[in-house]
Amino acid sequence: MNSEADNYELNNETEKQLEFMRLVNEIVTKKAKEKGRDLTACVVTFGCQMNERDSEKLKGILEKCGYVLTDDETADLVLYNTCTVRENANLRLYGRLGHLSGMKKKDPDKLIGICGCMAQEPDVVEKLEKSYGFTDMIFGTFNVYKLAEILYSRLMSGTRITDIWESNDTFTELLPTKRKYPFKSGVNIMYGCDNFCTFCIVPYVRGREKSRTPEDIIFEIEGLVRDGVREVMLLGQNVNSYGKGLEEHITFAQLLKRIEKIDGLERIRFMTSHPKDLSDELIEVMAGSSKICDHIHLPLQSGSSRILERMNRRYSKEAYLELVDRIRTAIPGVSLTTDIIVGFPGETEEDFEETLDVVRKAGFDSAYTFIYSKRTGTPAAKFEEQTDAAVIKARFERLLEEVKRASAQVTDRFTGKVMPVLVEGINEHDETLVTGRMTNNMLVHFPGGAKLVGEIVDVEITECRGFYYFGELR
Ligand code: SAH
Ligand code: SF4
Ligand code: F3S
């Protein structure tokens, strides 16, 4: 049994869940014997890094339950960890489910579960129960760690289990996880969000902001490092407000300083940074650190101060650009990336041009661009000024062009330089190459073999292809 959990002092809830894993394991082992083959489970993940991390926990539990993990949706158990941040995330799930109903008819033993952010929306659950009646388990974001218990109830009762919570105070990092990469890992430092940007559903489906204690976080990272992890990504919707509500007064920058001291840990990343809370203290700590990666994901959302106010982002265009200046002065060569929404209700041509202006001035290495998606229950869903879909589409295309143009001017700065690269795997398209990441999170492809995977090596950057690079081992 390869679990981090074995290194931890187990609390009561953990004990209880481990017991459910043992019980399910007995049933799964018996079924496998009857069928003369292993039972398989597939976890399909939509959405952000929070969901990716949750899926690692779900997979860890399923493995302890006796399932063999696979990426194939013909598996005996399929679990969808869903995202609802934009409408198309929801549509993708319904598309996948439509497909599964046929499989379920052929194999009534097949189990189908839905969890994650969509399941926190009452109208979604109603739709799932009504129109997708073949689902076996529906649970949300707050009780991911109870998968074994929910699965056990489903197996014993033979009926669908729906178990959605409104909040939860138990942090459950003590259960087994199945990491995607042996050498790097996400680490939740906080859950939820209190910012209530008017377009965003996350505070409603992930609940109020809660920080884990620095001791718990460091304990977890030390365990990960013992298990071969060299790079951690500290996860939170707004890491810059870390510490709120904890007994001990601690800022995100101070947490980073403590994490830096962990021997054997080589790289520290974090996301996401809300511009309104990014402190000078953080900039200073980053500037003075050799382990903290020189990359900040700093979502802009819009370049128009008027729209930013309507989004409840609590910074202006000017404040954002000033912040970018301060960061660049203190950390030369830093990579900045961003998120931008086009077509927020009431966005005019002038507002949109302000966004283009920031893209021209900020020097982003890359930007994730989204068309505004109306989310039921958010304040912006009630804003009446709607912009014509064709106009939004045209703006979106113009934004993409501008992002490409602006990033082409900065991303070439690494060509000819030798950079440390953490090798993540064999290149998907060409097996003579390996693929890794520079400290700024940009991808580099270079000639090499499997023995480099998990190593940090020096690579000379020979060519920039926009959002990725080619290089040679030095
Ligand atoms: N906590 C992060 C964002 C998490 S959601 C932050 O504050 O930056 C990831 C991205 O999805 C957001 O940055 C935003 O650009 C986009 N997004 C969120 N809600 C959206 C919506 N209703 N329509 C379009 N894009 C949205
Ligand atoms: Fe959503 Fe804003 Fe919270 Fe980010 S900070 S998760 S955009 S409400
Ligand atoms: Fe999506 Fe939930 Fe993340 S809505 S973006 S998976 S927090």
Short mmCIF file of C-alpha atoms and ligand atoms in Angstrom, two decimals:
data_model
loop_
_atom_site.label_atom_id
_atom_site.label_comp_id
_atom_site.label_asym_id
_atom_site.label_seq_id
_atom_site.Cartn_x
_atom_site.Cartn_y
_atom_site.Cartn_z
CA MET A 1 0.00 0.00 0.00
CA ASN A 2 1.63 3.18 -1.17
CA SER A 3 -0.23 5.92 0.56
CA GLU A 4 0.73 9.14 2.18
CA ALA A 5 -1.95 8.29 4.70
CA ASP A 6 0.20 5.59 6.18
CA ASN A 7 2.62 8.26 7.37
CA TYR A 8 -0.03 10.30 9.09
CA GLU A 9 -1.53 10.12 12.50
CA LEU A 10 -5.05 9.08 11.64
CA ASN A 11 -8.01 10.96 12.99
CA ASN A 12 -11.44 9.48 13.60
CA GLU A 13 -13.01 10.45 10.30
CA THR A 14 -10.01 9.05 8.47
CA GLU A 15 -10.32 5.77 10.39
CA LYS A 16 -13.99 5.62 9.51
CA GLN A 17 -13.35 6.19 5.81
CA LEU A 18 -10.52 3.65 5.75
CA GLU A 19 -12.98 1.14 7.23
CA PHE A 20 -15.45 1.87 4.40
CA MET A 21 -12.61 1.33 1.92
CA ARG A 22 -11.97 -2.09 3.47
CA LEU A 23 -15.68 -2.96 3.26
CA VAL A 24 -15.97 -1.91 -0.37
CA ASN A 25 -12.74 -3.73 -1.13
CA GLU A 26 -14.29 -6.99 0.09
CA ILE A 27 -17.26 -6.55 -2.26
CA VAL A 28 -15.06 -5.54 -5.19
CA THR A 29 -12.70 -8.48 -4.64
CA LYS A 30 -15.64 -10.88 -4.56
CA LYS A 31 -17.12 -9.44 -7.77
CA ALA A 32 -13.72 -9.60 -9.47
CA LYS A 33 -13.52 -13.31 -8.60
CA GLU A 34 -16.99 -13.93 -10.03
CA LYS A 35 -16.11 -12.10 -13.24
CA GLY A 36 -12.66 -13.64 -13.46
CA ARG A 37 -11.05 -10.21 -14.00
CA ASP A 38 -10.17 -7.03 -12.14
CA LEU A 39 -12.86 -4.38 -11.69
CA THR A 40 -11.87 -1.05 -13.26
CA ALA A 41 -12.64 2.57 -12.38
CA CYS A 42 -12.26 5.73 -14.43
CA VAL A 43 -12.28 9.28 -13.02
CA VAL A 44 -12.94 11.99 -15.62
CA THR A 45 -11.93 15.47 -14.47
CA PHE A 46 -13.28 18.77 -15.76
CA GLY A 47 -12.26 22.24 -14.58
CA CYS A 48 -9.42 23.71 -12.59
CA GLN A 49 -6.47 22.49 -10.54
CA MET A 50 -8.70 22.22 -7.46
CA ASN A 51 -10.69 19.56 -9.25
CA GLU A 52 -7.50 17.90 -10.52
CA ARG A 53 -6.34 17.60 -6.92
CA ASP A 54 -9.73 16.32 -5.75
CA SER A 55 -9.57 13.70 -8.48
CA GLU A 56 -6.23 12.48 -7.16
CA LYS A 57 -7.98 11.93 -3.84
CA LEU A 58 -10.92 10.16 -5.51
CA LYS A 59 -8.50 7.90 -7.39
CA GLY A 60 -6.56 7.14 -4.21
CA ILE A 61 -9.79 6.04 -2.52
CA LEU A 62 -10.94 3.94 -5.49
CA GLU A 63 -7.61 2.15 -5.60
CA LYS A 64 -7.90 1.32 -1.90
CA CYS A 65 -11.41 0.07 -2.63
CA GLY A 66 -9.86 -2.54 -4.92
CA TYR A 67 -10.45 -0.98 -8.33
CA VAL A 68 -7.80 -0.89 -11.03
CA LEU A 69 -7.65 2.65 -12.43
CA THR A 70 -8.06 3.27 -16.14
CA ASP A 71 -8.74 6.23 -18.46
CA ASP A 72 -11.35 4.27 -20.36
CA GLU A 73 -15.01 5.16 -19.81
CA THR A 74 -16.05 1.57 -20.49
CA ALA A 75 -14.85 0.91 -16.90
CA ASP A 76 -16.99 -0.80 -14.24
CA LEU A 77 -17.21 2.50 -12.37
CA VAL A 78 -17.07 5.93 -14.01
CA LEU A 79 -16.94 9.07 -11.91
CA TYR A 80 -17.26 12.56 -13.40
CA ASN A 81 -15.68 15.31 -11.33
CA THR A 82 -17.48 18.29 -12.80
CA CYS A 83 -16.95 22.02 -13.35
CA THR A 84 -19.63 24.66 -13.75
CA VAL A 85 -17.60 27.83 -14.19
CA ARG A 86 -18.94 28.31 -17.73
CA GLU A 87 -21.96 26.93 -19.55
CA ASN A 88 -19.88 24.82 -21.95
CA ALA A 89 -18.36 22.93 -18.99
CA ASN A 90 -21.89 21.78 -18.13
CA LEU A 91 -22.75 20.92 -21.71
CA ARG A 92 -19.69 18.71 -21.99
CA LEU A 93 -20.89 16.64 -19.03
CA TYR A 94 -24.38 16.17 -20.44
CA GLY A 95 -22.82 15.09 -23.74
CA ARG A 96 -20.72 12.45 -22.00
CA LEU A 97 -23.67 11.19 -19.95
CA GLY A 98 -25.85 10.79 -23.03
CA HIS A 99 -23.20 8.46 -24.34
CA LEU A 100 -23.09 6.39 -21.17
CA SER A 101 -26.79 5.58 -20.95
CA GLY A 102 -26.37 3.01 -23.75
CA MET A 103 -23.44 1.38 -21.97
CA LYS A 104 -25.40 1.21 -18.74
CA LYS A 105 -28.29 -0.56 -20.51
CA LYS A 106 -25.89 -3.22 -21.79
CA ASP A 107 -24.17 -3.59 -18.43
CA PRO A 108 -26.52 -2.82 -15.52
CA ASP A 109 -23.67 -3.52 -13.07
CA LYS A 110 -21.81 -0.47 -14.33
CA LEU A 111 -21.73 2.34 -11.75
CA ILE A 112 -21.88 6.01 -12.73
CA GLY A 113 -21.13 8.84 -10.33
CA ILE A 114 -21.24 12.63 -10.63
CA CYS A 115 -19.42 14.84 -8.17
CA GLY A 116 -17.77 18.25 -7.99
CA CYS A 117 -18.98 21.75 -8.64
CA MET A 118 -22.03 21.06 -10.84
CA ALA A 119 -23.46 18.81 -8.15
CA GLN A 120 -23.55 21.79 -5.77
CA GLU A 121 -26.25 23.40 -7.94
CA PRO A 122 -29.76 22.28 -6.98
CA ASP A 123 -31.19 22.69 -10.50
CA VAL A 124 -28.40 20.50 -11.91
CA VAL A 125 -29.10 17.75 -9.38
CA GLU A 126 -32.80 17.93 -10.24
CA LYS A 127 -32.00 17.60 -13.94
CA LEU A 128 -29.61 14.70 -13.31
CA GLU A 129 -32.16 12.83 -11.25
CA LYS A 130 -34.94 13.45 -13.74
CA SER A 131 -33.30 13.16 -17.14
CA TYR A 132 -30.30 11.01 -16.31
CA GLY A 133 -31.95 8.59 -13.91
CA PHE A 134 -29.31 5.94 -14.50
CA THR A 135 -26.72 7.75 -12.35
CA ASP A 136 -25.80 5.85 -9.18
CA MET A 137 -24.09 8.45 -7.01
CA ILE A 138 -24.31 12.24 -6.87
CA PHE A 139 -22.18 14.15 -4.39
CA GLY A 140 -20.60 17.59 -4.24
CA THR A 141 -17.36 19.37 -3.44
CA PHE A 142 -17.53 19.20 0.35
CA ASN A 143 -17.65 15.42 0.84
CA VAL A 144 -15.21 14.14 -1.77
CA TYR A 145 -13.42 12.26 1.00
CA LYS A 146 -16.57 10.22 1.69
CA LEU A 147 -16.50 8.45 -1.67
CA ALA A 148 -15.97 5.02 -0.09
CA GLU A 149 -18.89 5.52 2.32
CA ILE A 150 -21.17 6.71 -0.49
CA LEU A 151 -20.09 3.83 -2.70
CA TYR A 152 -20.71 1.36 0.12
CA SER A 153 -24.23 2.74 0.67
CA ARG A 154 -24.92 2.43 -3.06
CA LEU A 155 -23.67 -1.16 -3.20
CA MET A 156 -25.66 -2.22 -0.13
CA SER A 157 -28.92 -0.41 -0.96
CA GLY A 158 -28.98 -0.90 -4.72
CA THR A 159 -30.46 2.58 -5.10
CA ARG A 160 -29.02 5.93 -6.10
CA ILE A 161 -27.26 7.89 -3.35
CA THR A 162 -27.48 11.68 -3.52
CA ASP A 163 -25.42 13.36 -0.80
CA ILE A 164 -24.82 17.10 -1.16
CA TRP A 165 -23.50 19.28 1.64
CA GLU A 166 -23.58 23.04 2.01
CA SER A 167 -20.22 23.35 3.76
CA ASN A 168 -17.66 21.35 5.68
CA ASP A 169 -15.04 22.12 8.30
CA THR A 170 -13.14 18.85 8.16
CA PHE A 171 -10.00 19.02 6.07
CA THR A 172 -9.31 15.61 4.68
CA GLU A 173 -5.79 15.54 3.41
CA LEU A 174 -5.05 12.40 5.38
CA LEU A 175 -6.64 9.90 3.02
CA PRO A 176 -4.80 8.09 0.25
CA THR A 177 -4.16 9.98 -2.97
CA LYS A 178 -3.03 8.80 -6.37
CA ARG A 179 -0.80 11.49 -7.84
CA LYS A 180 -0.65 12.04 -11.57
CA TYR A 181 3.08 12.77 -11.36
CA PRO A 182 5.42 11.17 -8.79
CA PHE A 183 7.67 14.25 -8.76
CA LYS A 184 5.18 17.10 -8.44
CA SER A 185 1.95 17.70 -6.60
CA GLY A 186 -0.78 20.22 -5.95
CA VAL A 187 -1.32 21.12 -2.29
CA ASN A 188 -4.51 22.81 -1.13
CA ILE A 189 -3.64 25.64 1.21
CA MET A 190 -7.17 26.97 1.35
CA TYR A 191 -10.65 26.14 0.16
CA GLY A 192 -13.54 28.24 -1.10
CA CYS A 193 -13.74 31.90 -2.00
CA ASP A 194 -15.19 35.03 -0.38
CA ASN A 195 -14.67 37.46 -3.22
CA PHE A 196 -17.96 37.15 -5.05
CA CYS A 197 -16.85 38.53 -8.37
CA THR A 198 -20.25 39.18 -9.94
CA PHE A 199 -19.75 36.81 -12.90
CA CYS A 200 -18.44 33.87 -10.89
CA ILE A 201 -20.17 30.76 -9.54
CA VAL A 202 -17.19 29.46 -7.55
CA PRO A 203 -18.14 31.03 -4.15
CA TYR A 204 -21.54 29.33 -4.42
CA VAL A 205 -20.23 25.88 -5.24
CA ARG A 206 -17.02 25.89 -3.19
CA GLY A 207 -18.29 27.75 -0.14
CA ARG A 208 -16.59 30.22 2.17
CA GLU A 209 -12.86 30.73 2.24
CA LYS A 210 -11.03 28.55 4.76
CA SER A 211 -7.28 28.33 5.24
CA ARG A 212 -5.48 25.22 6.45
CA THR A 213 -2.98 25.75 9.25
CA PRO A 214 0.65 26.21 8.24
CA GLU A 215 1.56 23.15 10.36
CA ASP A 216 -0.85 20.92 8.41
CA ILE A 217 0.36 22.26 5.07
CA ILE A 218 4.04 21.79 5.96
CA PHE A 219 3.36 18.33 7.37
CA GLU A 220 1.71 17.34 4.10
CA ILE A 221 4.51 18.80 1.95
CA GLU A 222 7.20 17.09 4.05
CA GLY A 223 5.42 13.79 3.47
CA LEU A 224 5.21 14.49 -0.27
CA VAL A 225 8.93 15.33 -0.43
CA ARG A 226 9.76 12.05 1.34
CA ASP A 227 7.67 10.39 -1.35
CA GLY A 228 9.72 11.91 -4.20
CA VAL A 229 8.00 15.24 -4.83
CA ARG A 230 10.32 18.06 -5.92
CA GLU A 231 7.77 20.69 -6.93
CA VAL A 232 4.56 21.77 -5.24
CA MET A 233 1.77 23.96 -6.57
CA LEU A 234 0.02 25.69 -3.67
CA LEU A 235 -3.66 25.89 -4.54
CA GLY A 236 -6.35 28.37 -3.60
CA GLN A 237 -8.85 30.61 -5.43
CA ASN A 238 -7.06 33.61 -3.95
CA VAL A 239 -3.82 32.52 -2.31
CA ASN A 240 -2.96 36.13 -1.45
CA SER A 241 -5.62 36.22 1.22
CA TYR A 242 -4.28 33.03 2.85
CA GLY A 243 -4.45 33.04 6.64
CA LYS A 244 -7.77 34.81 7.11
CA GLY A 245 -9.61 33.27 10.05
CA LEU A 246 -6.66 31.30 11.42
CA GLU A 247 -5.80 31.71 15.11
CA GLU A 248 -2.19 32.42 14.29
CA HIS A 249 -1.57 35.64 12.35
CA ILE A 250 0.16 34.56 9.16
CA THR A 251 0.30 35.95 5.63
CA PHE A 252 0.78 34.05 2.38
CA ALA A 253 4.30 35.47 2.07
CA GLN A 254 5.17 34.18 5.55
CA LEU A 255 3.74 30.77 4.69
CA LEU A 256 5.96 30.68 1.59
CA LYS A 257 9.02 31.49 3.69
CA ARG A 258 8.26 28.54 5.95
CA ILE A 259 7.62 26.17 3.06
CA GLU A 260 10.90 27.23 1.45
CA LYS A 261 12.78 25.81 4.42
CA ILE A 262 11.65 22.26 3.66
CA ASP A 263 14.76 20.31 2.68
CA GLY A 264 14.52 18.46 -0.59
CA LEU A 265 11.73 20.64 -1.96
CA GLU A 266 13.07 22.38 -5.04
CA ARG A 267 10.28 24.35 -6.66
CA ILE A 268 7.29 26.18 -5.25
CA ARG A 269 4.43 27.46 -7.40
CA PHE A 270 1.08 28.88 -6.47
CA MET A 271 -2.20 29.86 -8.04
CA THR A 272 -4.34 31.92 -8.20
CA SER A 273 -3.30 35.42 -7.19
CA HIS A 274 -6.04 38.02 -6.98
CA PRO A 275 -4.50 41.38 -7.95
CA LYS A 276 -6.30 43.23 -5.14
CA ASP A 277 -4.48 41.21 -2.45
CA LEU A 278 -1.01 40.79 -3.93
CA SER A 279 1.26 42.38 -1.31
CA ASP A 280 4.67 44.02 -1.52
CA GLU A 281 5.73 41.50 1.11
CA LEU A 282 4.97 38.69 -1.35
CA ILE A 283 6.90 40.40 -4.15
CA GLU A 284 9.86 40.80 -1.80
CA VAL A 285 9.78 37.16 -0.68
CA MET A 286 9.58 35.98 -4.29
CA ALA A 287 12.44 38.24 -5.34
CA GLY A 288 14.67 36.85 -2.60
CA SER A 289 13.83 33.19 -3.12
CA SER A 290 15.54 30.58 -5.24
CA LYS A 291 12.77 28.00 -4.81
CA ILE A 292 9.70 30.09 -5.57
CA CYS A 293 9.15 30.00 -9.32
CA ASP A 294 9.26 33.29 -11.21
CA HIS A 295 5.71 33.08 -12.48
CA ILE A 296 2.54 34.79 -11.34
CA HIS A 297 -0.87 34.01 -12.75
CA LEU A 298 -2.64 37.32 -12.26
CA PRO A 299 -6.15 37.31 -13.70
CA LEU A 300 -7.06 40.67 -15.21
CA GLN A 301 -10.64 39.80 -16.29
CA SER A 302 -11.08 43.23 -17.91
CA GLY A 303 -8.94 46.28 -18.60
CA SER A 304 -11.81 48.72 -18.10
CA SER A 305 -12.07 50.21 -14.62
CA ARG A 306 -15.80 50.66 -15.16
CA ILE A 307 -16.30 46.97 -15.95
CA LEU A 308 -13.91 45.90 -13.17
CA GLU A 309 -16.12 47.74 -10.73
CA ARG A 310 -19.23 46.03 -12.05
CA MET A 311 -17.35 42.74 -11.76
CA ASN A 312 -16.60 43.56 -8.09
CA ARG A 313 -12.90 42.94 -8.69
CA ARG A 314 -11.86 45.82 -6.42
CA TYR A 315 -8.93 47.14 -8.49
CA SER A 316 -8.73 49.57 -11.39
CA LYS A 317 -6.91 49.39 -14.69
CA GLU A 318 -4.28 51.77 -13.32
CA ALA A 319 -3.82 49.81 -10.09
CA TYR A 320 -3.34 46.62 -12.11
CA LEU A 321 -0.71 48.16 -14.38
CA GLU A 322 1.09 49.70 -11.39
CA LEU A 323 1.16 46.30 -9.72
CA VAL A 324 2.62 44.75 -12.87
CA ASP A 325 5.33 47.44 -12.83
CA ARG A 326 6.20 46.80 -9.21
CA ILE A 327 6.46 43.06 -9.84
CA ARG A 328 8.65 43.49 -12.91
CA THR A 329 10.98 45.94 -11.17
CA ALA A 330 11.52 43.60 -8.22
CA ILE A 331 11.63 40.32 -10.19
CA PRO A 332 13.26 40.95 -13.58
CA GLY A 333 12.35 38.32 -16.18
CA VAL A 334 9.23 37.20 -14.26
CA SER A 335 6.49 35.58 -16.33
CA LEU A 336 3.02 36.95 -15.96
CA THR A 337 -0.02 35.13 -17.29
CA THR A 338 -3.65 36.11 -17.02
CA ASP A 339 -7.35 35.35 -17.53
CA ILE A 340 -9.57 37.70 -19.53
CA ILE A 341 -13.34 37.68 -20.00
CA VAL A 342 -14.89 39.20 -23.13
CA GLY A 343 -18.52 40.30 -23.33
CA PHE A 344 -19.35 40.95 -19.69
CA PRO A 345 -22.86 42.51 -19.58
CA GLY A 346 -22.69 46.14 -20.69
CA GLU A 347 -19.15 45.92 -22.10
CA THR A 348 -18.82 48.66 -24.75
CA GLU A 349 -16.29 48.99 -27.55
CA GLU A 350 -14.42 51.55 -25.38
CA ASP A 351 -14.31 49.12 -22.44
CA PHE A 352 -13.01 46.40 -24.70
CA GLU A 353 -10.30 48.67 -26.08
CA GLU A 354 -9.12 49.29 -22.52
CA THR A 355 -8.62 45.53 -22.22
CA LEU A 356 -6.59 45.49 -25.44
CA ASP A 357 -4.56 48.38 -24.05
CA VAL A 358 -3.62 46.43 -20.91
CA VAL A 359 -2.69 43.41 -23.04
CA ARG A 360 -0.34 45.68 -25.03
CA LYS A 361 1.21 47.16 -21.90
CA ALA A 362 1.42 44.31 -19.39
CA GLY A 363 3.66 41.95 -21.40
CA PHE A 364 1.83 38.71 -20.58
CA ASP A 365 3.60 35.51 -21.58
CA SER A 366 0.16 34.06 -22.25
CA ALA A 367 -3.49 34.68 -21.50
CA TYR A 368 -6.51 32.43 -21.10
CA THR A 369 -9.42 34.15 -22.81
CA PHE A 370 -13.08 33.40 -22.19
CA ILE A 371 -16.38 34.55 -23.57
CA TYR A 372 -18.60 35.66 -20.69
CA SER A 373 -20.99 32.91 -19.67
CA LYS A 374 -24.09 33.73 -17.68
CA ARG A 375 -24.22 31.67 -14.47
CA THR A 376 -27.60 31.39 -12.77
CA GLY A 377 -27.45 32.65 -9.19
CA THR A 378 -24.62 35.14 -9.72
CA PRO A 379 -25.30 38.90 -9.56
CA ALA A 380 -24.21 39.48 -13.17
CA ALA A 381 -26.87 37.05 -14.40
CA LYS A 382 -29.39 39.77 -13.47
CA PHE A 383 -27.54 42.58 -15.26
CA GLU A 384 -29.74 43.58 -18.13
CA GLU A 385 -27.43 45.17 -20.67
CA GLN A 386 -26.59 42.29 -22.97
CA THR A 387 -24.12 42.60 -25.81
CA ASP A 388 -24.83 41.07 -29.20
CA ALA A 389 -23.28 37.60 -29.54
CA ALA A 390 -21.72 38.40 -32.93
CA VAL A 391 -20.06 41.52 -31.51
CA ILE A 392 -18.66 39.49 -28.60
CA LYS A 393 -17.33 36.82 -30.96
CA ALA A 394 -15.59 39.46 -33.08
CA ARG A 395 -14.04 41.02 -29.96
CA PHE A 396 -12.90 37.61 -28.79
CA GLU A 397 -11.06 37.05 -32.10
CA ARG A 398 -9.46 40.50 -31.88
CA LEU A 399 -8.36 39.78 -28.32
CA LEU A 400 -6.76 36.49 -29.37
CA GLU A 401 -4.81 38.29 -32.10
CA GLU A 402 -3.63 40.94 -29.66
CA VAL A 403 -2.61 38.36 -27.05
CA LYS A 404 -0.62 36.50 -29.71
CA ARG A 405 1.06 39.64 -30.94
CA ALA A 406 1.87 40.95 -27.47
CA SER A 407 3.21 37.65 -26.14
CA ALA A 408 5.36 37.10 -29.26
CA GLN A 409 7.23 40.24 -28.24
CA VAL A 410 8.16 38.87 -24.83
CA THR A 411 8.30 35.09 -25.06
CA ASP A 412 11.40 35.15 -27.27
CA ARG A 413 13.49 36.53 -24.40
CA PHE A 414 14.61 33.02 -23.36
CA THR A 415 16.05 32.02 -26.74
CA GLY A 416 19.79 31.34 -26.38
CA LYS A 417 19.55 31.11 -22.59
CA VAL A 418 20.21 28.00 -20.48
CA MET A 419 17.25 27.30 -18.19
CA PRO A 420 16.55 24.63 -15.56
CA VAL A 421 13.75 22.35 -16.76
CA LEU A 422 11.81 19.76 -14.74
CA VAL A 423 11.20 16.91 -17.18
CA GLU A 424 7.59 15.68 -17.04
CA GLY A 425 7.51 12.93 -19.64
CA ILE A 426 8.14 11.66 -23.14
CA ASN A 427 6.77 14.02 -25.78
CA GLU A 428 3.30 12.95 -26.91
CA HIS A 429 3.96 13.43 -30.61
CA ASP A 430 7.63 12.53 -30.96
CA GLU A 431 9.16 9.89 -28.72
CA THR A 432 12.73 11.03 -29.35
CA LEU A 433 11.84 14.18 -27.37
CA VAL A 434 11.01 14.79 -23.72
CA THR A 435 8.81 17.59 -22.40
CA GLY A 436 9.38 19.63 -19.29
CA ARG A 437 8.72 22.99 -17.69
CA MET A 438 10.90 25.96 -16.99
CA THR A 439 10.47 27.72 -13.66
CA ASN A 440 7.99 30.08 -15.34
CA ASN A 441 5.78 27.07 -16.19
CA MET A 442 6.42 27.30 -19.95
CA LEU A 443 6.81 24.00 -21.82
CA VAL A 444 10.10 23.00 -23.45
CA HIS A 445 10.61 20.03 -25.79
CA PHE A 446 14.12 18.65 -26.29
CA PRO A 447 15.89 15.43 -27.33
CA GLY A 448 16.13 12.99 -24.41
CA GLY A 449 14.92 9.70 -22.97
CA ALA A 450 12.80 8.23 -20.19
CA LYS A 451 15.59 8.32 -17.62
CA LEU A 452 15.36 12.12 -17.52
CA VAL A 453 11.72 12.06 -16.37
CA GLY A 454 11.41 13.64 -12.91
CA GLU A 455 14.87 15.26 -13.16
CA ILE A 456 15.68 18.97 -13.22
CA VAL A 457 18.19 19.51 -16.04
CA ASP A 458 19.81 22.50 -17.77
CA VAL A 459 18.42 23.09 -21.23
CA GLU A 460 19.51 25.68 -23.78
CA ILE A 461 16.46 27.25 -25.37
CA THR A 462 16.98 27.18 -29.13
CA GLU A 463 13.60 28.16 -30.52
CA CYS A 464 10.42 29.85 -29.34
CA ARG A 465 7.17 28.70 -30.91
CA GLY A 466 4.80 31.14 -29.27
CA PHE A 467 3.56 29.40 -26.15
CA TYR A 468 6.21 26.65 -26.08
CA TYR A 469 9.90 26.14 -26.80
CA PHE A 470 12.44 23.75 -28.28
CA GLY A 471 15.87 23.23 -26.71
CA GLU A 472 19.00 21.11 -26.29
CA LEU A 473 20.30 19.44 -23.14
CA ARG A 474 23.40 21.21 -21.75
N1 SAH B 1 -10.04 32.44 -8.50
C1 SAH B 1 -9.56 32.75 -9.77
C2 SAH B 1 -10.44 32.30 -10.91
C3 SAH B 1 -11.10 30.99 -10.90
S1 SAH B 1 -12.19 30.72 -12.26
C4 SAH B 1 -9.41 34.27 -9.87
O1 SAH B 1 -10.00 35.01 -9.14
O2 SAH B 1 -8.72 34.69 -10.74
C5 SAH B 1 -11.05 30.77 -13.61
C6 SAH B 1 -11.36 31.80 -14.65
O3 SAH B 1 -12.60 31.51 -15.28
C7 SAH B 1 -11.54 33.21 -14.13
O4 SAH B 1 -10.34 33.86 -13.93
C8 SAH B 1 -12.37 33.86 -15.20
O5 SAH B 1 -11.57 34.48 -16.18
C9 SAH B 1 -13.12 32.69 -15.82
N2 SAH B 1 -14.55 32.77 -15.50
C10 SAH B 1 -15.13 32.66 -14.29
N3 SAH B 1 -16.46 32.82 -14.39
C11 SAH B 1 -16.73 33.05 -15.70
C12 SAH B 1 -17.92 33.31 -16.43
N4 SAH B 1 -19.10 33.38 -15.84
N5 SAH B 1 -17.81 33.48 -17.78
C13 SAH B 1 -16.61 33.42 -18.39
N6 SAH B 1 -15.46 33.19 -17.74
C14 SAH B 1 -15.51 33.01 -16.41
FE1 SF4 B 2 -14.43 33.56 -8.74
FE2 SF4 B 2 -13.56 35.95 -8.10
FE3 SF4 B 2 -13.41 33.97 -6.32
FE4 SF4 B 2 -11.84 33.97 -8.44
S1 SF4 B 2 -11.82 35.47 -6.80
S2 SF4 B 2 -13.02 32.25 -7.65
S3 SF4 B 2 -13.13 34.86 -10.02
S4 SF4 B 2 -15.28 34.90 -7.13
FE1 F3S B 3 -14.74 24.77 -12.22
FE2 F3S B 3 -15.19 24.28 -9.71
FE3 F3S B 3 -12.76 24.88 -10.50
S1 F3S B 3 -16.51 25.43 -11.05
S2 F3S B 3 -13.09 26.19 -12.27
S3 F3S B 3 -13.89 23.10 -11.09
S4 F3S B 3 -13.70 25.42 -8.56
#
